[in-house]
Amino acid sequence: MAITADELPFDNVFAELPPAFYTRLMPTPLPAPSFIAASGPAAALVGLDLQTLAQPDFVEVFTGNKVAVRSQPLAAVYSGHQFGVWAGQLGDGRAITLGDLPMGDGHGRMEIQLKGAGLTPYSRMGDGRAVLRSSLREFLCSEAMAALGIPTTRALMVTGSHQPVIRESVETAAVVTRMAPTFVRFGSFEHWAQRGKQDELRILADYVIANWYPELAGAANPYKELLAEVTRRTARTIAGWQAVGFMHGVMNTDNMSILGLTLDYGPFGFMEAFDANHICNHTDQGGRYSYANQVAVGHWNCYALANALLPLIGTTDEAEEALAVYRPAFGASMDEHLHAKLGLRDVRPGDEELFDAMFQLLQANHADFTLFFRRLGELRLDGGPGEDALVRDLFLEREAFDGWAVQYRARLRAEASRDDVRRAAMHRANPKYVLRNYLAQTAIEQAQRGDYSGVQTLLAVLERPFDEQPEHDAYAALPPDWAAHLEVSCSS
Ligand code: AMP
Ligand code: MG
């Protein structure tokens, strides 16, 4: 199947909504765009491949320099709460939707969005652009999260240009093509609710239900069920984050997907030396979006969505009922993750205490989160401090680890755990490779010098996070000293 970019079978369901929901506009071209990187698995989702994406006409279309015949580009409007405060109208300030492409397997569609494709009516003070650094971070992390099994928007490719873009320093422009069934956000609903526009609110809710929650359409109160289902999905996605130590960094309601997908990768981070209060976003001085706070903030964001949907739902009692699914959904999902991470088949009384003691130990010793779980999989039932060196050496207080290991071994014996079976299961639950900031930074600096090979290698490693890949052991290493000074902020 050799199609040209011009023949891409775009359609655009969002464009069927009334014009108040978006502005039709053309992306702004960038000078001499070039191919930087693409994701094979993401491409396959929409029936494309790497070779095709690297063709000059695809680079042009996915930079926004040329618009495919069937594409109807638009920017969507939304509002939102930022850092807990109502921020008013925001909208796609630098993202432009080209339309939807059919999934390669014939089921459903993916909305294709260019991030960094130029000014829109929602750009406010921004320049409509994204820099290579942040585009590569979004690209790599989207695909890494997908490989970890965490619901997320996807990233198809990154193109770049020599056009200068001013941030803290002068960087260069890039465009990341991202995909999701829809990019509708909690803030898309808040936008109409705050303006008292009930017709638009209902049109948007019906649109989301008809396309992505069709099973709810026949319910007695579909809007209440929508809130409950979005709340459930949000809780589960955040449990997935906590389980791999992912921190989003900017959980504003405009960055919360109505499908419960991880959305808008900016100053994110993966937990390294464990600290429950770690703040990955340098701009977030109060720590509103720290690792530990993500769980409560997810709930708070669902409250904001509930407030917006209230006129459709009816009573606050019904909205409260829908929101009440958050804690149990998070708890059940987190519990499942923790059992899997510790290689436990059964659920037994006392497991909570074992988990709590483990987190206290990690906190007190700031042990590396990813290495701890991965190495714990190597523990042998009949071993002891002598044999546990690999994992034990991650702790300053070695005896404290030994004490916990005695409890852990007793718990494993109680379910007649077998070393080989447990090791294999734990290695499927505990990634060896996550997108540590220093790994992203190294690949980015290389790309900034015009060498994109590091991005492709890192992507290939992150596409198989649970596999040993011994030839890539270096990518599983603790951060080097220089990484302690890395700061990521909202600047992107
Ligand atoms: P974010 O914090 O990245 O989720 O962005 C919040 C809002 O700012 C959204 O409406 C973005 O579209 C907008 N925005 C962020 N960066 C830019 C930029 N460089 N140009 C235009 N709009 C931007
Ligand atoms: Mg955003």
Coordinates of C-alpha atoms in Angstrom, one line a residue, residues 82-426:
Q82 CA -4.5 25.7 36.6
F83 CA -2.8 24.9 39.9
G84 CA -6.2 24.9 41.5
V85 CA -7.3 28.3 40.2
W86 CA -9.8 29.0 37.5
A87 CA -7.8 30.2 34.5
G88 CA -10.6 31.0 32.0
Q89 CA -10.3 30.3 28.3
L90 CA -7.2 28.4 27.2
G91 CA -7.6 26.2 24.1
D92 CA -5.3 24.7 21.5
G93 CA -2.7 27.4 21.6
R94 CA -0.2 25.6 19.5
A95 CA -1.9 22.3 18.7
I96 CA -3.7 21.9 15.4
T97 CA -5.9 18.8 14.6
L98 CA -5.5 17.7 11.0
G99 CA -8.4 15.2 11.3
D100 CA -8.9 11.5 12.1
L101 CA -7.2 8.5 10.4
P102 CA -8.8 5.1 10.5
M103 CA -7.0 2.5 12.7
G104 CA -5.0 0.0 10.8
D105 CA -7.0 -2.9 12.3
G106 CA -10.3 -1.4 11.0
H107 CA -11.6 -0.5 14.5
G108 CA -12.1 3.1 15.3
R109 CA -10.1 6.2 14.4
M110 CA -7.3 8.3 15.8
E111 CA -7.3 12.1 15.9
I112 CA -4.1 13.4 14.5
Q113 CA -2.8 16.5 16.1
L114 CA 0.3 18.6 15.3
K115 CA 1.8 20.2 18.4
G116 CA 3.9 23.3 17.7
A117 CA 2.3 24.1 14.3
G118 CA 1.9 27.8 14.8
L119 CA -0.4 30.5 16.2
T120 CA -4.1 29.9 16.8
P121 CA -6.8 32.2 18.2
Y122 CA -6.1 30.5 21.6
S123 CA -2.3 31.2 21.7
R124 CA -2.7 34.0 24.2
M125 CA 0.9 35.2 25.0
G126 CA 2.5 32.1 23.4
D127 CA 4.2 31.8 20.0
G128 CA 2.4 28.7 18.8
R129 CA 5.7 26.8 18.7
A130 CA 7.3 23.9 20.5
V131 CA 11.0 23.3 20.9
L132 CA 12.9 20.2 19.9
R133 CA 13.7 19.4 23.5
S134 CA 10.1 19.3 24.7
S135 CA 8.9 17.7 21.5
L136 CA 11.3 14.8 22.0
R137 CA 10.3 14.5 25.6
E138 CA 6.7 14.2 24.7
F139 CA 7.4 11.8 21.8
L140 CA 9.6 9.5 23.9
C141 CA 7.4 9.5 27.0
S142 CA 4.1 8.9 25.2
E143 CA 5.6 5.8 23.6
A144 CA 7.3 4.7 26.8
M145 CA 4.1 4.9 28.7
A146 CA 2.2 2.9 26.0
A147 CA 4.8 0.2 26.3
L148 CA 4.4 0.2 30.1
G149 CA 0.7 -0.5 29.5
I150 CA -0.4 2.9 30.9
P151 CA -3.3 4.6 29.0
T152 CA -1.8 7.5 27.1
T153 CA -2.0 9.6 24.0
R154 CA 0.5 8.3 21.4
A155 CA 3.2 10.0 19.4
L156 CA 3.7 9.3 15.7
M157 CA 6.7 11.3 14.8
V158 CA 8.8 14.4 15.4
T159 CA 10.0 16.8 12.7
G160 CA 12.3 19.7 13.2
S161 CA 13.4 23.0 11.6
H162 CA 16.3 25.3 12.2
Q163 CA 13.8 28.1 12.9
P164 CA 14.9 29.7 16.3
V165 CA 12.4 29.6 19.1
I166 CA 13.0 31.7 22.2
R167 CA 12.6 30.1 25.7
E168 CA 15.1 30.6 28.5
S169 CA 17.7 30.3 25.7
V170 CA 17.3 30.2 21.9
E171 CA 16.3 26.7 20.8
T172 CA 14.9 25.4 17.5
A173 CA 11.4 24.6 16.5
A174 CA 9.9 21.1 16.2
V175 CA 6.5 19.5 15.7
V176 CA 5.3 16.4 17.4
T177 CA 2.5 14.5 15.7
R178 CA 0.4 13.0 18.4
M179 CA -2.7 10.8 18.3
A180 CA -5.6 9.9 20.5
P181 CA -9.2 8.8 19.8
T182 CA -10.1 12.3 21.1
F183 CA -8.3 15.1 22.8
V184 CA -11.4 16.3 24.6
R185 CA -10.4 17.4 28.1
F186 CA -12.1 18.0 31.5
G187 CA -11.6 21.7 30.6
S188 CA -13.6 21.3 27.4
F189 CA -16.6 20.8 29.6
E190 CA -15.7 23.4 32.2
H191 CA -15.5 25.9 29.3
W192 CA -19.2 25.7 28.6
A193 CA -20.4 25.2 32.1
Q194 CA -18.6 28.4 33.3
R195 CA -20.3 30.3 30.6
G196 CA -23.7 28.9 31.5
K197 CA -24.0 27.4 28.0
Q198 CA -26.1 24.3 28.7
D199 CA -26.8 23.5 25.0
E200 CA -23.2 23.3 24.1
L201 CA -22.4 21.3 27.3
R202 CA -25.0 18.8 26.3
I203 CA -23.8 18.6 22.7
L204 CA -20.3 17.9 23.9
A205 CA -21.4 15.3 26.4
D206 CA -23.5 13.6 23.8
Y207 CA -20.7 13.7 21.3
V208 CA -18.3 12.0 23.8
I209 CA -20.8 9.4 24.8
A210 CA -21.9 8.5 21.2
N211 CA -18.3 8.1 20.1
W212 CA -16.4 6.7 23.0
Y213 CA -18.9 5.6 25.7
P214 CA -21.7 4.2 23.5
E215 CA -22.6 1.6 26.1
L216 CA -23.8 4.5 28.4
A217 CA -26.2 6.0 25.9
G218 CA -29.1 3.8 27.1
A219 CA -28.6 4.4 30.9
A220 CA -31.2 6.2 33.0
N221 CA -28.8 9.0 33.5
P222 CA -26.0 8.8 30.9
Y223 CA -24.3 11.9 32.2
K224 CA -24.0 10.6 35.7
E225 CA -22.6 7.3 34.2
L226 CA -20.2 9.3 32.1
L227 CA -18.9 11.0 35.2
A228 CA -18.6 7.7 37.0
E229 CA -16.7 6.0 34.1
V230 CA -14.3 8.9 33.5
T231 CA -13.7 9.0 37.3
R232 CA -13.0 5.3 37.3
R233 CA -10.6 5.5 34.3
T234 CA -8.8 8.5 35.8
A235 CA -8.3 6.7 39.1
R236 CA -6.9 3.6 37.3
T237 CA -4.6 5.6 35.1
I238 CA -3.2 7.4 38.2
A239 CA -2.7 4.1 39.9
G240 CA -0.7 3.1 36.9
W241 CA 1.4 6.2 37.3
Q242 CA 2.1 5.6 41.0
A243 CA 3.0 2.0 40.2
V244 CA 5.8 3.0 37.8
G245 CA 6.8 6.2 39.7
F246 CA 5.5 8.5 36.9
M247 CA 4.9 12.1 37.8
H248 CA 2.9 14.2 35.4
G249 CA 4.0 17.5 36.7
V250 CA 1.0 19.7 35.5
M251 CA -2.2 18.0 36.4
N252 CA -4.4 21.0 35.5
T253 CA -7.9 20.2 34.4
D254 CA -7.1 21.2 30.9
N255 CA -4.5 18.4 30.8
M256 CA -7.0 15.7 32.0
S257 CA -8.3 13.5 29.2
I258 CA -12.0 12.6 29.0
L259 CA -10.8 9.1 28.1
G260 CA -8.6 8.8 31.2
L261 CA -5.4 9.0 29.0
T262 CA -2.1 10.5 30.2
L263 CA -2.2 13.8 28.2
D264 CA 0.2 16.7 27.7
Y265 CA 3.7 15.7 28.5
G266 CA 5.6 18.6 29.8
P267 CA 7.7 18.7 33.0
F268 CA 7.0 15.0 33.8
G269 CA 9.5 12.8 35.6
F270 CA 10.0 9.2 36.7
M271 CA 10.8 8.7 40.4
E272 CA 14.4 7.8 41.0
A273 CA 15.7 8.2 44.6
F274 CA 12.3 7.6 46.3
D275 CA 10.7 10.5 48.0
A276 CA 6.9 10.5 48.2
N277 CA 7.0 14.3 48.2
H278 CA 9.1 14.6 45.2
I279 CA 8.1 17.5 42.8
C280 CA 9.2 16.9 39.2
N281 CA 8.1 20.3 37.9
H282 CA 10.5 23.1 38.9
T283 CA 7.7 25.6 38.4
D284 CA 5.5 23.9 40.9
Q285 CA 7.0 25.4 44.0
G286 CA 4.1 24.4 46.4
G287 CA 4.3 20.8 45.3
R288 CA 0.6 20.6 44.3
Y289 CA 1.5 17.9 41.8
S290 CA 4.1 16.0 43.8
Y291 CA 4.1 12.2 43.5
A292 CA 2.1 11.7 46.7
N293 CA -0.4 14.4 45.8
Q294 CA -1.2 13.1 42.4
V295 CA -3.9 10.7 43.8
A296 CA -5.8 13.4 45.6
V297 CA -5.4 15.9 42.8
G298 CA -6.9 13.3 40.3
H299 CA -9.9 13.2 42.6
W300 CA -10.1 17.0 42.8
N301 CA -10.0 17.2 39.0
C302 CA -12.9 14.8 38.8
Y303 CA -14.8 17.2 41.2
A304 CA -14.1 20.0 38.7
L305 CA -15.6 17.8 35.9
A306 CA -18.5 16.9 38.1
N307 CA -19.2 20.6 38.7
A308 CA -19.2 21.2 35.0
L309 CA -21.5 18.3 34.3
L310 CA -23.9 19.1 37.2
P311 CA -26.5 20.8 35.0
L312 CA -26.8 17.7 32.9
I313 CA -26.5 15.2 35.8
G314 CA -29.3 16.8 37.9
T315 CA -28.6 16.7 41.6
T316 CA -25.4 16.9 43.6
D317 CA -26.3 13.6 45.3
E318 CA -26.1 11.9 41.9
A319 CA -22.8 13.6 41.1
E320 CA -21.4 12.6 44.5
E321 CA -22.4 9.0 43.9
A322 CA -20.5 9.0 40.6
L323 CA -17.4 10.6 42.2
A324 CA -17.5 8.0 45.0
V325 CA -16.0 5.4 42.6
Y326 CA -12.7 7.2 42.7
R327 CA -11.2 5.9 46.0
P328 CA -12.3 2.3 45.6
A329 CA -11.2 2.2 41.9
F330 CA -7.8 3.7 42.8
G331 CA -7.4 1.4 45.9
A332 CA -8.3 -1.8 44.0
S333 CA -6.0 -0.9 41.1
M334 CA -3.1 0.2 43.3
D335 CA -3.5 -3.0 45.3
E336 CA -3.4 -5.1 42.2
H337 CA -0.2 -3.3 41.0
L338 CA 1.5 -3.7 44.4
H339 CA 0.7 -7.4 44.5
A340 CA 2.1 -7.9 41.0
K341 CA 5.1 -5.7 41.8
L342 CA 6.0 -7.9 44.8
G343 CA 5.2 -11.1 43.0
L344 CA 2.3 -12.0 45.3
R345 CA -0.5 -14.2 43.8
D346 CA -2.9 -14.1 46.8
V347 CA -4.4 -11.2 48.7
R348 CA -3.9 -11.8 52.4
P349 CA -4.5 -10.0 55.7
G350 CA -1.3 -8.1 56.5
D351 CA -0.4 -7.2 52.9
E352 CA -1.1 -3.5 53.6
E353 CA 1.3 -3.5 56.4
L354 CA 4.0 -5.1 54.3
F355 CA 3.5 -2.5 51.6
D356 CA 3.5 0.4 54.1
A357 CA 6.7 -0.9 55.6
M358 CA 8.3 -1.2 52.2
F359 CA 7.4 2.5 51.3
Q360 CA 8.8 3.6 54.7
L361 CA 12.0 1.8 53.9
L362 CA 12.2 3.3 50.4
Q363 CA 11.5 6.8 51.8
A364 CA 14.0 6.6 54.6
N365 CA 16.7 5.3 52.3
H366 CA 15.8 7.2 49.1
A367 CA 16.3 3.9 47.2
D368 CA 16.0 4.0 43.4
F369 CA 12.3 3.2 42.7
T370 CA 12.8 1.3 39.4
L371 CA 15.9 -0.6 40.4
F372 CA 14.4 -1.6 43.7
F373 CA 11.4 -3.5 42.3
R374 CA 13.4 -4.9 39.4
R375 CA 16.1 -6.3 41.6
L376 CA 13.7 -7.5 44.2
G377 CA 12.6 -10.0 41.5
E378 CA 16.0 -11.7 41.9
L379 CA 15.5 -12.5 45.6
R380 CA 15.6 -16.2 46.4
L381 CA 13.4 -17.6 49.1
D382 CA 16.2 -19.5 50.8
G383 CA 18.6 -16.6 50.6
G384 CA 19.6 -14.1 53.2
P385 CA 21.6 -10.8 53.5
G386 CA 24.6 -12.4 51.8
E387 CA 22.6 -13.4 48.7
D388 CA 20.5 -10.2 48.6
A389 CA 23.4 -7.8 47.8
L390 CA 22.0 -6.6 44.5
V391 CA 18.8 -5.1 46.0
R392 CA 20.2 -4.6 49.5
D393 CA 23.0 -2.4 48.3
L394 CA 20.3 0.2 47.3
F395 CA 19.8 0.9 51.0
L396 CA 21.9 2.9 53.4
E397 CA 20.4 1.1 56.3
R398 CA 21.1 -2.5 55.2
E399 CA 19.7 -4.0 58.4
A400 CA 16.4 -2.2 57.9
F401 CA 16.2 -3.9 54.5
D402 CA 17.1 -7.2 56.0
G403 CA 14.3 -6.8 58.6
W404 CA 11.7 -6.1 55.8
A405 CA 13.1 -9.0 53.7
V406 CA 12.4 -11.4 56.6
Q407 CA 8.7 -10.3 56.6
Y408 CA 8.6 -10.5 52.8
R409 CA 10.1 -14.0 52.6
A410 CA 7.6 -15.2 55.3
R411 CA 4.8 -13.8 53.2
L412 CA 6.1 -15.5 50.1
R413 CA 6.4 -18.8 51.9
A414 CA 2.8 -18.5 53.1
E415 CA 1.6 -18.8 49.5
A416 CA 4.3 -21.3 48.6
S417 CA 5.9 -19.0 46.1
R418 CA 8.4 -20.4 43.6
D419 CA 11.5 -18.4 42.8
D420 CA 11.5 -18.9 39.1
V421 CA 7.8 -18.4 38.6
R422 CA 7.8 -15.3 40.8
R423 CA 10.9 -13.8 39.1
A424 CA 9.3 -14.1 35.7
A425 CA 6.1 -12.6 36.9
M426 CA 7.8 -9.7 38.7

